Coordinates of C-alpha atoms and ligand atoms in Angstrom, one line a residue:
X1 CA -22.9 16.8 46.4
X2 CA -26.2 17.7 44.3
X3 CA -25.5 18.0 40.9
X4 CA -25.1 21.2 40.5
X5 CA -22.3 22.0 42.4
X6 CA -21.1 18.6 40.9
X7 CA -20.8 20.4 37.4
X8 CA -19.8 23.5 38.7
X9 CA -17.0 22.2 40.7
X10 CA -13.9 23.1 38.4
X11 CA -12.4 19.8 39.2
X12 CA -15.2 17.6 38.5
X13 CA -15.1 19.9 34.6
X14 CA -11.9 19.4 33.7
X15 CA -12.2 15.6 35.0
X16 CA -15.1 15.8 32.2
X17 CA -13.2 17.5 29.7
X18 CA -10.1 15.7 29.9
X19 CA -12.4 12.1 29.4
X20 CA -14.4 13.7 27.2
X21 CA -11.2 14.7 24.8
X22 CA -9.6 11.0 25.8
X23 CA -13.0 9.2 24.2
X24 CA -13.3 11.1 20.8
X25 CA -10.8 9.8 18.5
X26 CA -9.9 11.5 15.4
X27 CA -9.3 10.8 11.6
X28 CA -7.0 12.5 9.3
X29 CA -6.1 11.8 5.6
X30 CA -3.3 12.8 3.5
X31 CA -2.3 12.3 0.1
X32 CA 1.4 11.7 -0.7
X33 CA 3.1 11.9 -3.9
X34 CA 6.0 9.0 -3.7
X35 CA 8.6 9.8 -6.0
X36 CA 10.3 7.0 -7.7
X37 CA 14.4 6.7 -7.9
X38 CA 14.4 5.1 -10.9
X39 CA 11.2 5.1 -13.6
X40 CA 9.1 1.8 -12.5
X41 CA 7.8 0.0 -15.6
X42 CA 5.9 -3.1 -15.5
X43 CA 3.8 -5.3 -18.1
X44 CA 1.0 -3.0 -17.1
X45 CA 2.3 0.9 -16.5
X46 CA 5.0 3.3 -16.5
X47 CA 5.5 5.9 -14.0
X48 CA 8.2 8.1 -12.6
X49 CA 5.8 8.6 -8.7
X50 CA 2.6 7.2 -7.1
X51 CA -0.1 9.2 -4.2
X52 CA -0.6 7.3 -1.9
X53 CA -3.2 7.4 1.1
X54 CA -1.7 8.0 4.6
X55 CA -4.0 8.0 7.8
X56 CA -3.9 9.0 10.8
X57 CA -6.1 7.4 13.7
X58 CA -5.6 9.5 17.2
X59 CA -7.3 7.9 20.6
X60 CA -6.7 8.2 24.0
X61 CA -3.3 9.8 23.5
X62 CA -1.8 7.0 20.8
X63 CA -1.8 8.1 17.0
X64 CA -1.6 4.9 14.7
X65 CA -0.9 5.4 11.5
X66 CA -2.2 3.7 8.1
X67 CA -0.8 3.7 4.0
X68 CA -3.0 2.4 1.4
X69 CA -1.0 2.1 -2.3
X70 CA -4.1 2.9 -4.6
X71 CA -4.2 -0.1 -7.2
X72 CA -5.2 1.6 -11.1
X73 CA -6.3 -2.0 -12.1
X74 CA -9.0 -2.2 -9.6
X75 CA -10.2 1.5 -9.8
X76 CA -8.4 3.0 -7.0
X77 CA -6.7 6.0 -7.0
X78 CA -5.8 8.1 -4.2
X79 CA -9.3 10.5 -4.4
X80 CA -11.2 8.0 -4.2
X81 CA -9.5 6.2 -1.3
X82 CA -9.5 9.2 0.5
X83 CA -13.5 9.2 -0.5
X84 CA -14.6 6.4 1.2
X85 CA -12.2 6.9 4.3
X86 CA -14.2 10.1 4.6
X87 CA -17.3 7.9 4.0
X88 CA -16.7 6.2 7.5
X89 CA -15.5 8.9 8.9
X90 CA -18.1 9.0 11.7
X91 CA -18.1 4.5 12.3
X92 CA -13.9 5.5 12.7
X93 CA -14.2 8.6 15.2
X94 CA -17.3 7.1 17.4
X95 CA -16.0 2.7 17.3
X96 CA -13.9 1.1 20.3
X97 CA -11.0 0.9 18.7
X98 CA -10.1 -2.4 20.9
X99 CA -12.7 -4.1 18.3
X100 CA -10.4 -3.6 15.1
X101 CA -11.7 -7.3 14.2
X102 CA -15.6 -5.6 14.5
X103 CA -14.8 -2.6 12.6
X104 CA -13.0 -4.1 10.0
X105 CA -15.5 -6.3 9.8
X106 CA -18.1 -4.1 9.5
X107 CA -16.2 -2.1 7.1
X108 CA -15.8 -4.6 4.3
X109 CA -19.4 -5.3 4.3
X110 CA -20.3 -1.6 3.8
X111 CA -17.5 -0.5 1.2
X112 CA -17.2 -2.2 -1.8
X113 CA -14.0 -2.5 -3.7
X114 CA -11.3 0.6 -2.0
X115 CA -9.3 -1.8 -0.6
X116 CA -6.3 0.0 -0.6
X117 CA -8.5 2.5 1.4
X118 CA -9.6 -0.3 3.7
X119 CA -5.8 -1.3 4.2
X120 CA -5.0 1.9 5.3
X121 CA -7.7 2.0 7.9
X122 CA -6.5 -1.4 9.2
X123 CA -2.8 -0.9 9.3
X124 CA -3.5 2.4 11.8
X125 CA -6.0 0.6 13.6
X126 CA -3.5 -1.9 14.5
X127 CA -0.4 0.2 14.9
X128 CA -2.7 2.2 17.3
X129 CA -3.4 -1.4 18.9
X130 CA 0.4 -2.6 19.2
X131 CA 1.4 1.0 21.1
X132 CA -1.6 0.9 23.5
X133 CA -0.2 -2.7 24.8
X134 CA 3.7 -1.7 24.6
X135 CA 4.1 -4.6 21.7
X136 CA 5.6 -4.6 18.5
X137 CA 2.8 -6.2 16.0
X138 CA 4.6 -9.3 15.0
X139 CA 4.4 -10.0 18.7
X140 CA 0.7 -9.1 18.8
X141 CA 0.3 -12.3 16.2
X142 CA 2.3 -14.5 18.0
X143 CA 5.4 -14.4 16.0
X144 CA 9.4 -14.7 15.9
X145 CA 11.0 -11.5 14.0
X146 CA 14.1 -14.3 13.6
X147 CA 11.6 -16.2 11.4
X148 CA 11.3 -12.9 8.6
X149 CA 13.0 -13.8 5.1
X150 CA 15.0 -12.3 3.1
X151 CA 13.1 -9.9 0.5
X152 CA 13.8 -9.5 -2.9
X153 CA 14.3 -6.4 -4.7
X154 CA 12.8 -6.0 -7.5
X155 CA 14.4 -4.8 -11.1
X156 CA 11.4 -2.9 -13.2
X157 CA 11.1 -3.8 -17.4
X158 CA 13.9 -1.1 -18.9
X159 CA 16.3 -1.0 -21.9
X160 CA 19.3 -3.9 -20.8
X161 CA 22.0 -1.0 -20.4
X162 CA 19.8 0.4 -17.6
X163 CA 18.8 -3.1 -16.6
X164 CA 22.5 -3.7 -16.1
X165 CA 23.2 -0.8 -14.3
X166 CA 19.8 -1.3 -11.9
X167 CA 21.5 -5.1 -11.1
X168 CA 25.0 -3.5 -10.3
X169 CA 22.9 -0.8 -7.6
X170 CA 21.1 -3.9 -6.3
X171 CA 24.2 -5.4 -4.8
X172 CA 23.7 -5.8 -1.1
X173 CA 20.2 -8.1 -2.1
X174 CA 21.1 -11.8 -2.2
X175 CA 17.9 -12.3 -4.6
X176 CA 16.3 -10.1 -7.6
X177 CA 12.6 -10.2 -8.6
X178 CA 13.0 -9.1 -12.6
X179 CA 9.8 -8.1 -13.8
X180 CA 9.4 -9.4 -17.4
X181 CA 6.4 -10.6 -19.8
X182 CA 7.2 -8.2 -22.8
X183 CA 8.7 -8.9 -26.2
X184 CA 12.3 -8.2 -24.1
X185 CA 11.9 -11.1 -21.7
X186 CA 14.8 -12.4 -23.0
X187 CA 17.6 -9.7 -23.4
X188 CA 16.3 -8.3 -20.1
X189 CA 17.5 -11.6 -17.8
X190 CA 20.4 -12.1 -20.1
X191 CA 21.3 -8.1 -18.6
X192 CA 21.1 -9.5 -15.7
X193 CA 23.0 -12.7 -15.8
X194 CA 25.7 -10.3 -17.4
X195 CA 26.7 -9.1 -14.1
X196 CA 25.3 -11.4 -11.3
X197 CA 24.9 -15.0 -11.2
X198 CA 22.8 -14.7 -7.4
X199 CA 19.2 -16.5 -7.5
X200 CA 16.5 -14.9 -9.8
X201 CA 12.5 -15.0 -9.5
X202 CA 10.6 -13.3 -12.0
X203 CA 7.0 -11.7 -12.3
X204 CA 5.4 -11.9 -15.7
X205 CA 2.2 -9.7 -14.6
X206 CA 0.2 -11.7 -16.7
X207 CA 2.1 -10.7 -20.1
X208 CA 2.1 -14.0 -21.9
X209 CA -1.2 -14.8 -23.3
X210 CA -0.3 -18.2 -24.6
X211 CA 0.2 -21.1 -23.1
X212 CA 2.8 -22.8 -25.2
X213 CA 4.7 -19.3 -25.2
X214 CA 4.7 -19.5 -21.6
X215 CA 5.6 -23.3 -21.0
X216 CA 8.5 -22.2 -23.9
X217 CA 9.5 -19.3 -21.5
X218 CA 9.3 -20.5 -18.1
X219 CA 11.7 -23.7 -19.1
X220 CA 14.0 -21.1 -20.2
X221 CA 14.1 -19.2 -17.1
X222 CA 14.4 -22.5 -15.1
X223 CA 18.2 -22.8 -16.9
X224 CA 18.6 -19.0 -16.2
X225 CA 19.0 -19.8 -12.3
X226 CA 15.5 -18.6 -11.5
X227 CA 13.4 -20.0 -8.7
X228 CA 10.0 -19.0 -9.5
X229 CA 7.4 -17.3 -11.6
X230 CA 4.8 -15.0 -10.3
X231 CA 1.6 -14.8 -12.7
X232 CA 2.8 -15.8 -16.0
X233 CA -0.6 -15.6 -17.7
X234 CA -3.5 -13.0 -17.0
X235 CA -5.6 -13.6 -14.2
X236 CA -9.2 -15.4 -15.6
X237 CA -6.7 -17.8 -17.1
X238 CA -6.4 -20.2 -14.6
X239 CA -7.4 -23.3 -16.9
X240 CA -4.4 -22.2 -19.1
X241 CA -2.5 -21.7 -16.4
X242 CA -2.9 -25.5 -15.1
X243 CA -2.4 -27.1 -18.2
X244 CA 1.2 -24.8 -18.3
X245 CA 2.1 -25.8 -14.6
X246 CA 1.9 -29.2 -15.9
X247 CA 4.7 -28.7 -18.1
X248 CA 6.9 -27.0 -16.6
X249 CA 9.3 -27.5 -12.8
X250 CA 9.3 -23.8 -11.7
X251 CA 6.6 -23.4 -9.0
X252 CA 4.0 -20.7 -10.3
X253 CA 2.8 -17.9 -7.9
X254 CA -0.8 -16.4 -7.8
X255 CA -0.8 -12.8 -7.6
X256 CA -3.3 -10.8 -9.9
X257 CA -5.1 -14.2 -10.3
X258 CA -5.2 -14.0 -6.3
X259 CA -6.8 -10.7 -5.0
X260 CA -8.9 -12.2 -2.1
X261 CA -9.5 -15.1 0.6
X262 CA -12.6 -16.6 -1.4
X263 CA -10.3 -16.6 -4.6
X264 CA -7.7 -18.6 -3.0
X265 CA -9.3 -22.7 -3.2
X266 CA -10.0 -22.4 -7.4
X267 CA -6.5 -21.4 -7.6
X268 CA -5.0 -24.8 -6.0
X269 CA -3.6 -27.0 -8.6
X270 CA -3.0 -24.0 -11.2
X271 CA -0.5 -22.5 -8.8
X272 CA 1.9 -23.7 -6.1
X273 CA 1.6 -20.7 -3.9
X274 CA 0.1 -17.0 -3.9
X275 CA 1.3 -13.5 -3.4
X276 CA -0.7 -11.5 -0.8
X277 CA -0.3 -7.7 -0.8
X278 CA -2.3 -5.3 2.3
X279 CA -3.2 -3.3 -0.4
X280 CA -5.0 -6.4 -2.7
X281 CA -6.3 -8.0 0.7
X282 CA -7.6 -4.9 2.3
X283 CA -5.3 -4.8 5.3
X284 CA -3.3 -7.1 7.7
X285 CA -6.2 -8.7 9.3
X286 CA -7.4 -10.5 5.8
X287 CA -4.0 -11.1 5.0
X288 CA -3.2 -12.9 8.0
X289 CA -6.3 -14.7 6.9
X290 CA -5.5 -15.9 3.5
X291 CA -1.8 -16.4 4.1
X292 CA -3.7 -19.3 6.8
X293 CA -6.0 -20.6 3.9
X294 CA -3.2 -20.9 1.6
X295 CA -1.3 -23.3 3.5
X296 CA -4.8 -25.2 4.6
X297 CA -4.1 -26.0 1.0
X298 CA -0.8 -27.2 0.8
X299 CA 0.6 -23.5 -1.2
X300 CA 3.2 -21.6 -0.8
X301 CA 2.7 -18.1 0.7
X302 CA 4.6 -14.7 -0.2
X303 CA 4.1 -11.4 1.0
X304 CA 4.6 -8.6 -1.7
X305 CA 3.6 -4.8 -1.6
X306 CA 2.8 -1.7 -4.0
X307 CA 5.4 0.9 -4.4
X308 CA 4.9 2.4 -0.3
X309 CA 6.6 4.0 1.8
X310 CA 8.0 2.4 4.7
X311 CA 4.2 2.7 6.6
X312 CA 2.7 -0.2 4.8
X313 CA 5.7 -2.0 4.2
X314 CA 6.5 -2.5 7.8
X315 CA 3.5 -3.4 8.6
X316 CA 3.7 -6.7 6.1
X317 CA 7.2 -7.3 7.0
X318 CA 5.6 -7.6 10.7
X319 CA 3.7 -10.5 9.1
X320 CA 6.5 -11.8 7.1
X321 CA 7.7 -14.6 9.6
X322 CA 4.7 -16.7 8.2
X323 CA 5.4 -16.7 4.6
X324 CA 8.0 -19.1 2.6
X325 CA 9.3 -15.6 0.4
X326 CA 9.0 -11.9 1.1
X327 CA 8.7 -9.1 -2.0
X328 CA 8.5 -5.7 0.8
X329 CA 10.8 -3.5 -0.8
X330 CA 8.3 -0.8 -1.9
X331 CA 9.8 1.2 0.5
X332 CA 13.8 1.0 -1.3
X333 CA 12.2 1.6 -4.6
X334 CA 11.2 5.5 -3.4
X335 CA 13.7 8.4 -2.9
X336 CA 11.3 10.5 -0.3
X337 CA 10.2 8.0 2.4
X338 CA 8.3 10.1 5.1
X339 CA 9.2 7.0 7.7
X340 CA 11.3 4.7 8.8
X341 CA 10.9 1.4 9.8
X342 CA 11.7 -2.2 8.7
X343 CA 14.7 -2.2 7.9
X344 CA 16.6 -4.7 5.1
X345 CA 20.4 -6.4 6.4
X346 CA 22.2 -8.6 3.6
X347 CA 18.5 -8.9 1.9
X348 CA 17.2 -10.3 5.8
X349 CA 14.0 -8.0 6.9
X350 CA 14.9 -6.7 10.7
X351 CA 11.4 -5.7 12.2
X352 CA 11.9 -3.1 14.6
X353 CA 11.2 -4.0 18.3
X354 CA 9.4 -0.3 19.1
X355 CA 5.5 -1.2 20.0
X356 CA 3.0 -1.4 17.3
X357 CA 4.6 -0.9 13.9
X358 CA 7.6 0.8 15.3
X359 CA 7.7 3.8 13.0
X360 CA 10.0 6.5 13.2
X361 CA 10.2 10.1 11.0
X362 CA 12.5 9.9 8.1
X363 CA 15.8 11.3 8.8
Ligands
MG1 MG1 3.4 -9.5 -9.0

């Protein structure tokens, strides 16, 4: 056959076509406006919804899909995540996708900062990944879903009659995370012991900028019931924030003072562990990665999350078997989850056993 009854041949064509549509993968973005049940209120914000980034990564057939929770404090928001997933666009459409490890790669040397942006690449990369081999992802890193924790769910900074009333809804979790580090740090866990006595961990998102006032507050807590306390001071403070560990019993846990792998050594001896987040770390791969360095160094390791829908969430819970305490329920604090996924029995996280991140539509 010469080739021009090669081409012309309609079976060699569609042959052609059908490769050449199996070889170009496509991109798409979409901004989502999660609405929050109740208003979410931290040290740092207030806010009644959040837009985040959702991807989707079509190749050969398989469409693996991303979430990236824009985080305010670095920058982000959900144009410009959108922005620079547009800005690789073309690397996304024309890469093997088999090389997730390259392209990542690759990606955080060209984009700076976004990494909410690159999580969301990542997390549909691999999703994409886990269906093309028939796995579920915490299979793809070699791990036993039996092995996932129990997650906390977390009570945002409100008035102690709503704080009361937030406890009560919270029944079915075994363990709170009460977000504190206002003036109210006080009345708001006394709310909470007012109707449950179950174990307590609380996140001060920096709020206490003094060291004696947070050695004064964190003995407190520890004859409140509470188990740990995530950032008491803000994040340069690590100096501070060794001199307070050596005064106080509760283990401390890095988060804002923790936002990547290279951050992780200078924080050993400050804190006993750190809180990784896909959003923070840029996506599963680099969290898999720090969650190793941590415990290199002898720390605890946690896995927490943004307020996300049930895309991003599942995909940390498919990490979860590797950390000592799990903070994924980002997806519980929304009331209009496009997915489903992970899903939460007496506080335990169930992964689901579909291939890649096992998502399901809502409903
Ligand atoms: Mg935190």
């Amino acid at each position: 056959m010469n080739r021009r009854t090669f081409l012309g041949a309609p079976a060699a064509v569609s042959f052609l076509a059908a490769h050449a549509g199996a070889a170009a993968a496509t991109v798409e973005t979409q901004v989502i406006r999660l609405k929050l049940r109740h208003t979410w209120t931290t040290v740092m914000s207030s806010s009644d919804y959040r837009d985040n980034l959702y991807l989707q990564f079509r190749a050969g057939g398989v469409t693996g899909r991303g979430e990236g929770a824009p985080i305010v404090r670095y920058h982000e928001d959900a144009v410009s995540a959108r922005r620079t997933v547009e800005s690789v666009h073309s690397l996304l459409t024309s890469a093997d996708p088999w090389q997730f490890s390259k392209i990542m790669a690759e990606l955080f040397r060209k984009i700076e900062g976004q990494y909410a942006a690159k999580a969301a690449i990542d997390i549909a990369l691999m999703d994409w990944v886990g269906q093309k081999l028939g796995i579920p992802l915490y299979r793809h890193f070699g791990l036993d879903p039996k092995d996932a924790p129990v997650t906390t769910f977390s009570i945002g900074i409100d008035t102690p009659e709503i704080t009361r009333q937030k406890t009560r809804e919270a029944a079915a979790y075994p363990v709170l995370k009460i977000k504190v580090g206002l003036a109210t740090d006080e009345p708001t866990i006394e709310a909470v012991r007012s109707v449950t006595n179950k174990p307590l961990r609380v996140d001060a998102n920096e709020g206490w900028k003094d060291k004696e006032e947070a050695v004064r507050k964190i003995n407190w807590l520890e004859k409140q019931g509470v188990e740990f306390v995530e950032q008491p001071m803000p994040a340069h403070m690590i100096e501070e924030t060794r001199w307070v560990r050596s005064r106080v019993h509760l283990p401390l846990i890095a988060d804002e003072a923790c936002r990547h792998a290279a951050d992780i050594p200078k924080l050993a001896g400050a804190f006993d562990g750190i809180n990784v987040k896909l959003d923070k770390a840029g996506g599963l791969l680099e969290a898999w990665r720090m969650i190793q360095i941590a415990k290199s160094l002898g720390m605890r390791t946690m896995l927490g999350c943004m307020i996300s829908s049930s895309v991003s969430v599942t995909a940390a819970a498919h990490l979860s078997p590797l950390v000592d305490y799990a903070d994924l329920d980002g997806n519980l604090l929304i009331a209009n989850d496009p997915y489903r996924g992970v899903q939460v029995q007496n506080g335990k996280l169930i992964l689901p056993d579909r291939p890649g991140l096992g998502l399901l539509p809502a409903g």
